[in-house]
């Protein structure tokens, strides 16, 4: 969808439907912000009150208004002014978009100023667009209920008393954020035979071309030169060769910080020789959700032209059992020079991330964030609503917490101390890839920390819980959630501010 600010007024616009957000007042709907839009259409108040519409959050009601040029108004409740939140605005935008979906019509969205809620016009517009785009996203290519032909192709926004320039900025930000999120979802939802490591690299290259980033892909020959035994080891049981994908800013302002994002790109995780049980193994097509998130974030950062030197690294492999596959007791030589004893081939994410983190740190970054569907333990501990965050930089962890609070992709800190690192010492190699079953998310992070020099500000985000949802919700269908793309882009924005 395209979003544009309209210069017209309600009286002159060619439209068949006006979407009208309404706050919930103490007694009935609060119309102070919206009535000015109607300029000369005083009947609007009577219509809203007559319909018995209260403005309760995410409620919608279409009403026929023969007195208005557009004929139909879709009332959308924002809830009480003091209870409005960023996520609430997204959900309201989503509810409005879903309600208007079946109306094949020229739609105009009224965007009154919501100053009483404490949110400025830019923020309201941004969240609204994000919510609408996320709610309307298809579950897959053949999702008829949410097909492309539905709903208006262009959304016109009528600023009313709000600041048109601020709304325009908000619309652009929202479109960009939603694009990154939906791109991440699309990649996660692709079947694993249509998204091998090579195909993921092709997708990354196409995205890089679209948004103006440089893309390089290292295949097995180059990975051998890097001695990237982690990526090569995990990939060696598959017909589909592993790779390391790198997206980089083409240019950056002088003095701009370097931020590295690293995302786990296991295009399918069978567990390898330590084979997973069959039940729900299909969900392991989503084991590249970290990769999808960092690629989506890179696309947002690039389209927003943030002043940063961004380095995005995606180690990608298919984890398969095979005559050539790695097996428990193998020892791998990693790119950093460390040796790793493989005790469980299903703990593969940390092996490929280790090499990618080593390469990332070679770029002398000011901040490194990796994102991965790394452990079932993290999902057990924190559930679907929270990702776990661990790392070596309190500042970076706080930035991620703030960013997630704003984007509605929440992260929760988990501990990482020397004892967790000690637990990974091996008798036959420097470290082993398996710790105790208890605290599995923590030892996974501790493993990664061996590949990040002490002086690098690093955080690891485990998204095993929130990357996928079985339930269709107000902001999207069952499937990949796109979790992390908007979060990381916002974190980058906070870091360069
Ligand atoms: N990709 C899985 C983690 C995962 C599990 C993500 C469920 C999403 C949902 C990861 O590669 C894995 O298999 N981890 C093992 C680690 C264990 C062998 C130490 C796990 O969590 O069981
Ligand atoms: Mn695994
Ligand atoms: Zn995995």
Short mmCIF file of C-alpha atoms and ligand atoms in Angstrom, two decimals:
data_model
loop_
_atom_site.label_atom_id
_atom_site.label_comp_id
_atom_site.label_asym_id
_atom_site.label_seq_id
_atom_site.Cartn_x
_atom_site.Cartn_y
_atom_site.Cartn_z
CA UNK A 1 0.00 0.00 0.00
CA UNK A 2 1.06 3.58 -0.52
CA UNK A 3 0.36 6.30 2.03
CA UNK A 4 0.07 9.95 1.07
CA UNK A 5 -0.98 13.11 2.85
CA UNK A 6 -3.95 14.66 1.14
CA UNK A 7 -4.27 18.41 0.78
CA UNK A 8 -7.99 18.31 0.18
CA UNK A 9 -10.73 18.58 2.73
CA UNK A 10 -13.49 16.23 3.66
CA UNK A 11 -15.92 18.27 1.62
CA UNK A 12 -13.97 18.07 -1.63
CA UNK A 13 -12.14 14.73 -1.54
CA UNK A 14 -13.18 12.02 -3.95
CA UNK A 15 -13.61 9.17 -1.49
CA UNK A 16 -16.14 6.51 -0.61
CA UNK A 17 -15.03 5.86 2.94
CA UNK A 18 -13.69 8.01 5.73
CA UNK A 19 -11.84 6.20 8.51
CA UNK A 20 -12.28 8.23 11.65
CA UNK A 21 -10.27 7.45 14.81
CA UNK A 22 -12.16 8.42 17.95
CA UNK A 23 -10.92 8.65 21.54
CA UNK A 24 -12.99 7.27 24.38
CA UNK A 25 -14.14 10.04 26.72
CA UNK A 26 -15.51 9.87 30.27
CA UNK A 27 -19.05 9.74 28.91
CA UNK A 28 -19.16 8.41 25.38
CA UNK A 29 -16.78 9.29 22.55
CA UNK A 30 -14.41 12.25 22.83
CA UNK A 31 -14.91 14.21 19.63
CA UNK A 32 -12.74 17.23 20.42
CA UNK A 33 -9.99 16.14 18.02
CA UNK A 34 -12.07 14.93 15.13
CA UNK A 35 -14.88 17.37 14.68
CA UNK A 36 -12.60 20.02 13.18
CA UNK A 37 -12.04 17.63 10.29
CA UNK A 38 -15.64 17.74 9.41
CA UNK A 39 -15.58 21.53 8.92
CA UNK A 40 -19.13 22.36 7.98
CA UNK A 41 -20.20 18.76 8.47
CA UNK A 42 -21.63 19.10 11.92
CA UNK A 43 -23.78 16.07 11.29
CA UNK A 44 -20.74 13.92 12.12
CA UNK A 45 -21.20 14.38 15.84
CA UNK A 46 -24.79 13.33 15.62
CA UNK A 47 -23.85 10.26 13.59
CA UNK A 48 -21.16 9.11 16.01
CA UNK A 49 -23.29 9.67 19.07
CA UNK A 50 -26.35 8.26 17.42
CA UNK A 51 -24.49 5.06 16.56
CA UNK A 52 -23.72 4.57 20.24
CA UNK A 53 -20.02 4.35 19.46
CA UNK A 54 -17.90 4.82 22.59
CA UNK A 55 -14.38 4.85 21.14
CA UNK A 56 -13.29 1.71 23.02
CA UNK A 57 -9.84 0.58 21.90
CA UNK A 58 -9.74 -1.33 18.57
CA UNK A 59 -13.53 -1.31 18.22
CA UNK A 60 -14.78 -0.45 14.73
CA UNK A 61 -18.17 0.49 13.32
CA UNK A 62 -19.10 1.39 9.76
CA UNK A 63 -21.87 3.97 9.55
CA UNK A 64 -23.75 5.28 6.55
CA UNK A 65 -23.63 9.10 6.41
CA UNK A 66 -25.72 10.36 3.51
CA UNK A 67 -24.95 13.91 4.68
CA UNK A 68 -21.24 13.52 3.94
CA UNK A 69 -19.75 13.52 0.44
CA UNK A 70 -17.96 10.23 1.10
CA UNK A 71 -21.17 8.53 2.18
CA UNK A 72 -19.59 6.05 4.63
CA UNK A 73 -17.59 6.51 7.80
CA UNK A 74 -15.65 3.78 9.57
CA UNK A 75 -15.40 4.72 13.23
CA UNK A 76 -12.32 3.32 14.95
CA UNK A 77 -11.89 3.43 18.72
CA UNK A 78 -8.58 4.56 20.21
CA UNK A 79 -9.55 3.93 23.83
CA UNK A 80 -9.05 6.31 26.75
CA UNK A 81 -6.49 9.10 26.12
CA UNK A 82 -4.40 8.09 29.16
CA UNK A 83 -4.40 4.44 28.11
CA UNK A 84 -3.21 4.96 24.53
CA UNK A 85 0.12 3.24 23.85
CA UNK A 86 2.36 2.84 20.83
CA UNK A 87 1.35 -0.81 20.48
CA UNK A 88 -2.28 0.18 21.05
CA UNK A 89 -2.04 2.65 18.16
CA UNK A 90 -0.60 -0.11 15.95
CA UNK A 91 -3.41 -2.46 16.89
CA UNK A 92 -6.00 0.22 16.23
CA UNK A 93 -4.44 0.95 12.84
CA UNK A 94 -4.51 -2.77 12.17
CA UNK A 95 -8.12 -3.15 13.24
CA UNK A 96 -9.12 -0.26 10.97
CA UNK A 97 -7.24 -1.72 8.02
CA UNK A 98 -8.82 -5.14 8.52
CA UNK A 99 -12.29 -3.65 8.83
CA UNK A 100 -11.80 -1.56 5.68
CA UNK A 101 -10.23 -4.47 3.80
CA UNK A 102 -13.37 -5.78 2.24
CA UNK A 103 -14.48 -2.32 1.15
CA UNK A 104 -13.06 -1.98 -2.35
CA UNK A 105 -13.20 1.68 -2.25
CA UNK A 106 -11.39 4.98 -2.22
CA UNK A 107 -10.49 5.38 1.42
CA UNK A 108 -9.44 8.45 3.31
CA UNK A 109 -8.00 8.22 6.79
CA UNK A 110 -8.59 11.15 9.07
CA UNK A 111 -5.64 11.71 11.36
CA UNK A 112 -6.63 14.18 14.02
CA UNK A 113 -3.96 15.40 16.39
CA UNK A 114 -3.89 13.23 19.53
CA UNK A 115 -1.88 15.62 21.67
CA UNK A 116 -4.01 14.73 24.72
CA UNK A 117 -2.53 11.23 24.61
CA UNK A 118 1.01 12.60 24.84
CA UNK A 119 1.95 11.27 21.41
CA UNK A 120 2.94 13.66 18.63
CA UNK A 121 1.50 13.54 15.12
CA UNK A 122 4.59 11.89 13.62
CA UNK A 123 4.49 9.05 16.13
CA UNK A 124 0.77 8.47 15.70
CA UNK A 125 1.10 8.33 11.92
CA UNK A 126 4.09 5.99 12.11
CA UNK A 127 2.39 3.52 14.45
CA UNK A 128 -0.86 3.61 12.50
CA UNK A 129 0.85 2.71 9.24
CA UNK A 130 2.95 0.00 10.87
CA UNK A 131 -0.13 -1.56 12.40
CA UNK A 132 -2.19 -1.40 9.22
CA UNK A 133 0.55 -2.88 7.06
CA UNK A 134 1.38 -5.61 9.56
CA UNK A 135 -2.27 -6.56 10.06
CA UNK A 136 -2.93 -6.84 6.33
CA UNK A 137 0.18 -8.88 5.56
CA UNK A 138 -0.63 -12.21 3.91
CA UNK A 139 0.20 -15.48 5.66
CA UNK A 140 1.71 -16.68 2.39
CA UNK A 141 1.48 -16.40 -1.38
CA UNK A 142 -1.88 -18.17 -1.54
CA UNK A 143 -3.56 -16.48 1.41
CA UNK A 144 -6.78 -15.55 -0.37
CA UNK A 145 -8.32 -13.82 2.64
CA UNK A 146 -5.64 -11.21 2.62
CA UNK A 147 -4.87 -11.08 -1.09
CA UNK A 148 -3.34 -8.03 -2.72
CA UNK A 149 -6.46 -7.01 -4.57
CA UNK A 150 -8.32 -6.35 -1.34
CA UNK A 151 -8.68 -2.94 0.15
CA UNK A 152 -7.49 0.38 -1.15
CA UNK A 153 -4.14 0.41 -2.95
CA UNK A 154 -3.41 3.93 -1.76
CA UNK A 155 -4.29 5.38 1.60
CA UNK A 156 -4.92 9.08 1.64
CA UNK A 157 -4.45 10.72 5.02
CA UNK A 158 -6.26 13.88 5.96
CA UNK A 159 -4.30 15.76 8.62
CA UNK A 160 -7.06 17.95 9.97
CA UNK A 161 -5.66 19.86 12.92
CA UNK A 162 -2.48 17.77 12.89
CA UNK A 163 0.86 18.88 11.41
CA UNK A 164 0.90 17.67 7.79
CA UNK A 165 4.70 17.61 7.55
CA UNK A 166 4.97 15.58 10.74
CA UNK A 167 2.36 13.16 9.45
CA UNK A 168 4.23 12.80 6.18
CA UNK A 169 7.43 11.91 8.07
CA UNK A 170 5.50 9.45 10.21
CA UNK A 171 3.92 7.77 7.19
CA UNK A 172 7.34 7.28 5.60
CA UNK A 173 8.83 5.88 8.80
CA UNK A 174 5.89 3.53 9.23
CA UNK A 175 6.09 2.30 5.65
CA UNK A 176 9.80 1.64 6.00
CA UNK A 177 9.45 -0.17 9.33
CA UNK A 178 6.58 -2.30 8.06
CA UNK A 179 8.53 -3.13 4.91
CA UNK A 180 11.41 -4.48 7.00
CA UNK A 181 9.09 -6.48 9.24
CA UNK A 182 7.09 -7.97 6.36
CA UNK A 183 10.22 -8.79 4.41
CA UNK A 184 11.48 -10.71 7.46
CA UNK A 185 8.15 -12.54 7.76
CA UNK A 186 8.15 -13.45 4.10
CA UNK A 187 11.61 -15.01 4.37
CA UNK A 188 10.68 -16.95 7.52
CA UNK A 189 7.51 -18.28 5.90
CA UNK A 190 9.23 -19.57 2.76
CA UNK A 191 9.42 -23.37 2.62
CA UNK A 192 12.94 -24.62 3.25
CA UNK A 193 13.27 -26.09 -0.26
CA UNK A 194 12.62 -22.59 -1.58
CA UNK A 195 15.05 -20.96 0.83
CA UNK A 196 18.35 -22.80 0.90
CA UNK A 197 21.45 -20.91 2.04
CA UNK A 198 22.19 -19.99 -1.59
CA UNK A 199 18.63 -18.74 -2.09
CA UNK A 200 18.81 -16.74 1.15
CA UNK A 201 21.95 -15.12 -0.28
CA UNK A 202 20.05 -14.34 -3.49
CA UNK A 203 17.24 -12.76 -1.46
CA UNK A 204 19.76 -10.72 0.53
CA UNK A 205 21.45 -9.54 -2.68
CA UNK A 206 18.13 -8.52 -4.23
CA UNK A 207 17.24 -6.61 -1.08
CA UNK A 208 20.66 -4.94 -0.99
CA UNK A 209 20.15 -3.78 -4.60
CA UNK A 210 16.71 -2.39 -3.75
CA UNK A 211 17.85 -0.35 -0.75
CA UNK A 212 21.36 0.59 -1.85
CA UNK A 213 23.62 -1.67 0.23
CA UNK A 214 26.73 -3.54 -0.88
CA UNK A 215 26.37 -7.34 -0.82
CA UNK A 216 29.08 -9.98 -0.80
CA UNK A 217 28.59 -13.72 -0.39
CA UNK A 218 31.33 -16.12 0.65
CA UNK A 219 30.86 -19.72 -0.45
CA UNK A 220 32.69 -22.84 0.75
CA UNK A 221 35.99 -22.00 -0.98
CA UNK A 222 36.26 -18.60 0.70
CA UNK A 223 35.01 -20.01 4.00
CA UNK A 224 37.86 -22.55 3.84
CA UNK A 225 40.32 -19.68 3.39
CA UNK A 226 38.78 -18.07 6.48
CA UNK A 227 39.11 -21.42 8.29
CA UNK A 228 35.44 -20.97 9.25
CA UNK A 229 35.08 -24.49 10.61
CA UNK A 230 31.82 -23.64 12.37
CA UNK A 231 29.88 -22.63 9.27
CA UNK A 232 31.56 -25.30 7.10
CA UNK A 233 31.04 -27.98 9.76
CA UNK A 234 27.32 -27.34 10.22
CA UNK A 235 26.84 -27.16 6.44
CA UNK A 236 28.82 -30.25 5.49
CA UNK A 237 25.96 -32.70 5.93
CA UNK A 238 23.81 -30.94 3.34
CA UNK A 239 23.70 -30.92 -0.45
CA UNK A 240 22.95 -27.22 -0.12
CA UNK A 241 26.27 -25.50 0.52
CA UNK A 242 26.65 -23.06 3.42
CA UNK A 243 27.66 -19.44 2.97
CA UNK A 244 28.36 -16.20 4.79
CA UNK A 245 26.33 -13.26 3.53
CA UNK A 246 27.52 -9.71 4.16
CA UNK A 247 25.58 -6.50 3.57
CA UNK A 248 27.41 -3.23 4.12
CA UNK A 249 26.68 0.47 3.83
CA UNK A 250 28.13 1.88 0.60
CA UNK A 251 29.06 5.06 2.41
CA UNK A 252 28.61 6.70 5.80
CA UNK A 253 29.17 10.19 7.16
CA UNK A 254 32.60 10.90 8.70
CA UNK A 255 32.67 9.85 12.31
CA UNK A 256 29.55 7.71 12.01
CA UNK A 257 29.66 4.69 14.33
CA UNK A 258 30.00 1.16 12.98
CA UNK A 259 27.24 -1.21 14.03
CA UNK A 260 27.37 -4.90 13.19
CA UNK A 261 24.25 -7.07 13.11
CA UNK A 262 24.67 -10.85 12.95
CA UNK A 263 21.71 -13.17 12.30
CA UNK A 264 21.44 -16.95 12.51
CA UNK A 265 20.53 -18.29 9.07
CA UNK A 266 19.90 -22.01 9.53
CA UNK A 267 17.48 -22.55 6.66
CA UNK A 268 16.39 -25.86 8.16
CA UNK A 269 17.42 -27.47 11.44
CA UNK A 270 16.91 -31.23 11.57
CA UNK A 271 19.32 -31.36 14.49
CA UNK A 272 21.84 -33.18 12.27
CA UNK A 273 23.16 -36.51 13.57
CA UNK A 274 21.70 -35.52 16.98
CA UNK A 275 18.39 -35.71 15.11
CA UNK A 276 15.35 -33.88 16.44
CA UNK A 277 12.09 -35.75 17.08
CA UNK A 278 9.68 -35.67 14.13
CA UNK A 279 6.84 -33.79 15.78
CA UNK A 280 6.75 -30.14 14.71
CA UNK A 281 10.10 -30.43 12.98
CA UNK A 282 8.53 -28.42 10.14
CA UNK A 283 8.74 -25.34 12.35
CA UNK A 284 12.50 -25.52 12.05
CA UNK A 285 12.16 -23.80 8.69
CA UNK A 286 11.97 -20.70 10.91
CA UNK A 287 15.49 -21.27 12.21
CA UNK A 288 16.65 -18.44 9.96
CA UNK A 289 14.42 -15.87 11.69
CA UNK A 290 17.48 -14.13 13.14
CA UNK A 291 18.85 -13.74 9.62
CA UNK A 292 15.48 -12.46 8.41
CA UNK A 293 15.39 -9.93 11.26
CA UNK A 294 18.85 -8.50 10.63
CA UNK A 295 18.18 -8.31 6.87
CA UNK A 296 14.86 -6.55 7.52
CA UNK A 297 16.60 -4.18 9.93
CA UNK A 298 19.31 -3.44 7.37
CA UNK A 299 16.62 -2.58 4.82
CA UNK A 300 14.95 -0.18 7.27
CA UNK A 301 18.24 1.46 8.29
CA UNK A 302 19.21 1.89 4.62
CA UNK A 303 15.88 3.32 3.44
CA UNK A 304 15.85 5.71 6.39
CA UNK A 305 19.42 6.73 5.48
CA UNK A 306 20.57 6.58 9.09
CA UNK A 307 24.06 8.00 9.64
CA UNK A 308 25.79 4.71 10.43
CA UNK A 309 28.27 2.30 8.91
CA UNK A 310 26.13 -0.81 9.06
CA UNK A 311 27.60 -4.27 8.65
CA UNK A 312 25.09 -7.12 8.47
CA UNK A 313 26.40 -10.67 8.56
CA UNK A 314 24.35 -13.80 7.99
CA UNK A 315 26.00 -17.18 8.36
CA UNK A 316 23.74 -19.64 6.60
CA UNK A 317 23.63 -23.43 6.53
CA UNK A 318 21.21 -26.32 6.39
CA UNK A 319 21.67 -28.67 9.36
CA UNK A 320 21.24 -32.21 7.98
CA UNK A 321 22.23 -35.74 9.02
CA UNK A 322 24.37 -37.42 6.38
CA UNK A 323 27.40 -39.64 5.86
CA UNK A 324 29.52 -36.52 5.70
CA UNK A 325 27.79 -34.63 8.50
CA UNK A 326 29.56 -33.58 11.70
CA UNK A 327 28.96 -35.91 14.63
CA UNK A 328 29.21 -35.75 18.39
CA UNK A 329 32.90 -35.85 19.45
CA UNK A 330 34.13 -34.08 16.30
CA UNK A 331 36.47 -31.14 16.92
CA UNK A 332 36.13 -28.07 14.70
CA UNK A 333 38.75 -25.40 14.01
CA UNK A 334 36.94 -22.09 14.13
CA UNK A 335 37.78 -18.89 12.24
CA UNK A 336 38.97 -17.27 15.47
CA UNK A 337 41.53 -20.03 16.00
CA UNK A 338 39.66 -21.61 18.90
CA UNK A 339 38.84 -25.32 18.73
CA UNK A 340 35.36 -26.60 19.56
CA UNK A 341 34.34 -30.07 20.63
CA UNK A 342 30.91 -30.84 19.14
CA UNK A 343 28.90 -32.76 21.71
CA UNK A 344 25.48 -32.17 20.15
CA UNK A 345 25.05 -31.38 16.46
CA UNK A 346 21.68 -29.78 17.29
CA UNK A 347 23.54 -26.96 19.05
CA UNK A 348 24.48 -25.74 15.57
CA UNK A 349 23.41 -22.10 15.73
CA UNK A 350 26.22 -21.12 18.08
CA UNK A 351 28.75 -22.80 15.76
CA UNK A 352 27.84 -20.72 12.71
CA UNK A 353 27.33 -17.53 14.76
CA UNK A 354 30.77 -17.95 16.33
CA UNK A 355 32.51 -17.62 12.96
CA UNK A 356 30.27 -14.74 11.88
CA UNK A 357 30.85 -12.88 15.16
CA UNK A 358 34.58 -13.29 14.66
CA UNK A 359 34.32 -11.78 11.15
CA UNK A 360 32.03 -9.01 12.47
CA UNK A 361 34.52 -8.04 15.19
CA UNK A 362 37.23 -7.82 12.53
CA UNK A 363 35.36 -4.82 11.14
CA UNK A 364 36.18 -2.86 14.33
CA UNK A 365 32.53 -2.23 15.22
CA UNK A 366 31.43 0.10 18.02
CA UNK A 367 28.49 -2.20 18.72
CA UNK A 368 27.67 -5.80 17.78
CA UNK A 369 24.24 -7.37 18.15
CA UNK A 370 23.46 -10.92 17.15
CA UNK A 371 19.95 -12.29 16.87
CA UNK A 372 19.07 -15.97 16.73
CA UNK A 373 16.46 -18.65 17.33
CA UNK A 374 19.16 -20.18 19.47
CA UNK A 375 17.63 -22.22 22.28
CA UNK A 376 14.37 -23.90 23.14
CA UNK A 377 15.38 -23.11 26.73
CA UNK A 378 14.92 -19.39 26.12
CA UNK A 379 11.43 -19.97 24.75
CA UNK A 380 10.61 -22.12 27.80
CA UNK A 381 11.92 -19.44 30.17
CA UNK A 382 10.40 -16.32 28.60
CA UNK A 383 7.57 -17.53 26.36
CA UNK A 384 6.43 -15.92 23.14
CA UNK A 385 6.18 -12.31 24.25
CA UNK A 386 9.82 -11.80 25.17
CA UNK A 387 13.18 -12.38 23.60
CA UNK A 388 16.11 -12.96 25.94
CA UNK A 389 19.02 -10.54 25.86
CA UNK A 390 22.50 -11.19 27.21
CA UNK A 391 25.83 -9.55 26.57
CA UNK A 392 28.83 -7.58 27.69
CA UNK A 393 27.51 -4.03 27.37
CA UNK A 394 24.93 -2.72 29.80
CA UNK A 395 24.48 0.33 27.58
CA UNK A 396 23.69 -1.78 24.54
CA UNK A 397 21.29 -3.99 26.49
CA UNK A 398 19.47 -0.90 27.77
CA UNK A 399 19.19 0.47 24.24
CA UNK A 400 17.67 -2.83 23.10
CA UNK A 401 15.22 -2.78 26.01
CA UNK A 402 14.15 0.77 25.16
CA UNK A 403 13.87 0.03 21.45
CA UNK A 404 11.82 -3.10 22.09
CA UNK A 405 9.53 -1.26 24.47
CA UNK A 406 8.81 1.22 21.71
CA UNK A 407 8.38 -1.21 18.82
CA UNK A 408 6.43 -3.77 20.84
CA UNK A 409 9.19 -6.38 20.38
CA UNK A 410 10.16 -6.78 23.99
CA UNK A 411 13.44 -8.18 25.26
CA UNK A 412 14.23 -9.29 28.80
CA UNK A 413 17.73 -9.43 30.29
CA UNK A 414 19.18 -12.78 31.33
CA UNK A 415 22.45 -13.25 33.20
CA UNK A 416 25.83 -13.99 31.64
CA UNK A 417 28.72 -14.55 34.05
CA UNK A 418 32.10 -16.29 34.05
CA UNK A 419 30.65 -19.45 35.59
CA UNK A 420 28.63 -19.95 32.41
CA UNK A 421 31.80 -19.65 30.37
CA UNK A 422 33.68 -22.01 32.66
CA UNK A 423 30.98 -24.62 32.19
CA UNK A 424 31.97 -24.85 28.51
CA UNK A 425 35.64 -25.81 29.00
CA UNK A 426 36.49 -29.02 27.17
CA UNK A 427 39.10 -31.71 27.82
CA UNK A 428 39.77 -32.32 24.14
CA UNK A 429 39.38 -28.81 22.71
CA UNK A 430 39.28 -25.21 23.93
CA UNK A 431 35.52 -25.33 24.50
CA UNK A 432 32.54 -27.60 23.87
CA UNK A 433 29.26 -26.63 22.22
CA UNK A 434 27.05 -28.04 24.97
CA UNK A 435 26.53 -27.00 28.58
CA UNK A 436 24.12 -28.23 31.22
CA UNK A 437 20.47 -28.64 30.22
CA UNK A 438 19.51 -26.15 32.92
CA UNK A 439 20.03 -22.55 31.90
CA UNK A 440 20.52 -23.55 28.27
CA UNK A 441 19.97 -20.02 26.97
CA UNK A 442 22.74 -18.73 29.22
CA UNK A 443 25.41 -21.26 28.22
CA UNK A 444 24.54 -20.65 24.56
CA UNK A 445 25.27 -16.95 25.08
CA UNK A 446 28.41 -17.81 27.05
CA UNK A 447 29.59 -19.91 24.10
CA UNK A 448 29.16 -16.94 21.75
CA UNK A 449 31.07 -14.67 24.14
CA UNK A 450 34.25 -16.67 23.43
CA UNK A 451 34.20 -15.23 19.90
CA UNK A 452 33.76 -11.58 20.86
CA UNK A 453 36.86 -9.72 22.18
CA UNK A 454 36.43 -8.27 25.68
CA UNK A 455 36.57 -4.65 24.48
CA UNK A 456 33.67 -4.97 22.02
CA UNK A 457 30.19 -3.86 23.16
CA UNK A 458 28.13 -6.93 22.30
CA UNK A 459 24.62 -8.19 22.96
CA UNK A 460 22.95 -11.44 21.97
CA UNK A 461 19.18 -11.64 21.46
CA UNK A 462 17.59 -15.10 21.59
CA UNK A 463 14.30 -14.97 19.66
CA UNK A 464 13.40 -18.68 19.78
CA UNK A 465 10.10 -17.74 21.51
CA UNK A 466 8.74 -14.72 19.60
CA UNK A 467 10.01 -15.51 16.07
CA UNK A 468 6.99 -17.64 15.22
CA UNK A 469 3.32 -17.64 16.20
CA UNK A 470 0.67 -20.30 15.86
CA UNK A 471 -2.09 -17.75 16.41
CA UNK A 472 -3.39 -15.15 13.99
CA UNK A 473 -3.40 -11.90 15.95
CA UNK A 474 -4.31 -8.24 15.45
CA UNK A 475 -0.92 -7.52 13.89
CA UNK A 476 -0.49 -10.50 11.65
CA UNK A 477 -1.34 -14.05 10.70
CA UNK A 478 0.04 -17.38 11.94
CA UNK A 479 3.62 -17.84 10.87
CA UNK A 480 6.78 -15.82 11.06
CA UNK A 481 6.27 -12.66 13.11
CA UNK A 482 9.14 -10.64 11.67
CA UNK A 483 10.22 -10.11 15.27
CA UNK A 484 13.44 -8.14 15.56
CA UNK A 485 13.58 -6.17 12.31
CA UNK A 486 11.93 -3.02 13.68
CA UNK A 487 13.57 -3.53 17.08
CA UNK A 488 17.09 -3.62 15.65
CA UNK A 489 16.46 -0.71 13.30
CA UNK A 490 15.20 1.39 16.22
CA UNK A 491 18.18 0.30 18.35
CA UNK A 492 20.55 1.43 15.58
CA UNK A 493 18.70 4.74 15.42
CA UNK A 494 19.11 5.21 19.18
CA UNK A 495 22.80 4.29 18.97
CA UNK A 496 23.58 6.86 16.29
CA UNK A 497 21.48 9.63 17.83
N1 LIG B 1 16.97 -23.96 16.50
C1 LIG B 1 17.05 -24.61 17.75
C2 LIG B 1 16.38 -23.82 18.89
C3 LIG B 1 14.89 -23.66 18.80
C4 LIG B 1 14.06 -24.59 19.38
C5 LIG B 1 14.33 -22.56 18.19
C6 LIG B 1 12.68 -24.42 19.33
C7 LIG B 1 12.97 -22.39 18.13
C8 LIG B 1 12.14 -23.31 18.72
C9 LIG B 1 18.50 -24.82 18.13
O1 LIG B 1 19.36 -25.04 17.07
C10 LIG B 1 18.57 -26.02 18.99
O2 LIG B 1 18.27 -27.08 18.51
N2 LIG B 1 18.94 -25.83 20.24
C11 LIG B 1 19.02 -26.90 21.16
C12 LIG B 1 20.29 -26.72 21.94
C13 LIG B 1 20.67 -27.89 22.77
C14 LIG B 1 21.04 -29.06 21.89
C15 LIG B 1 21.84 -27.50 23.63
C16 LIG B 1 17.78 -26.86 22.06
O3 LIG B 1 17.32 -25.77 22.37
O4 LIG B 1 17.31 -27.92 22.42
MN1 LIG B 2 19.48 -27.05 16.53
ZN1 LIG B 3 18.83 -24.27 15.30
#
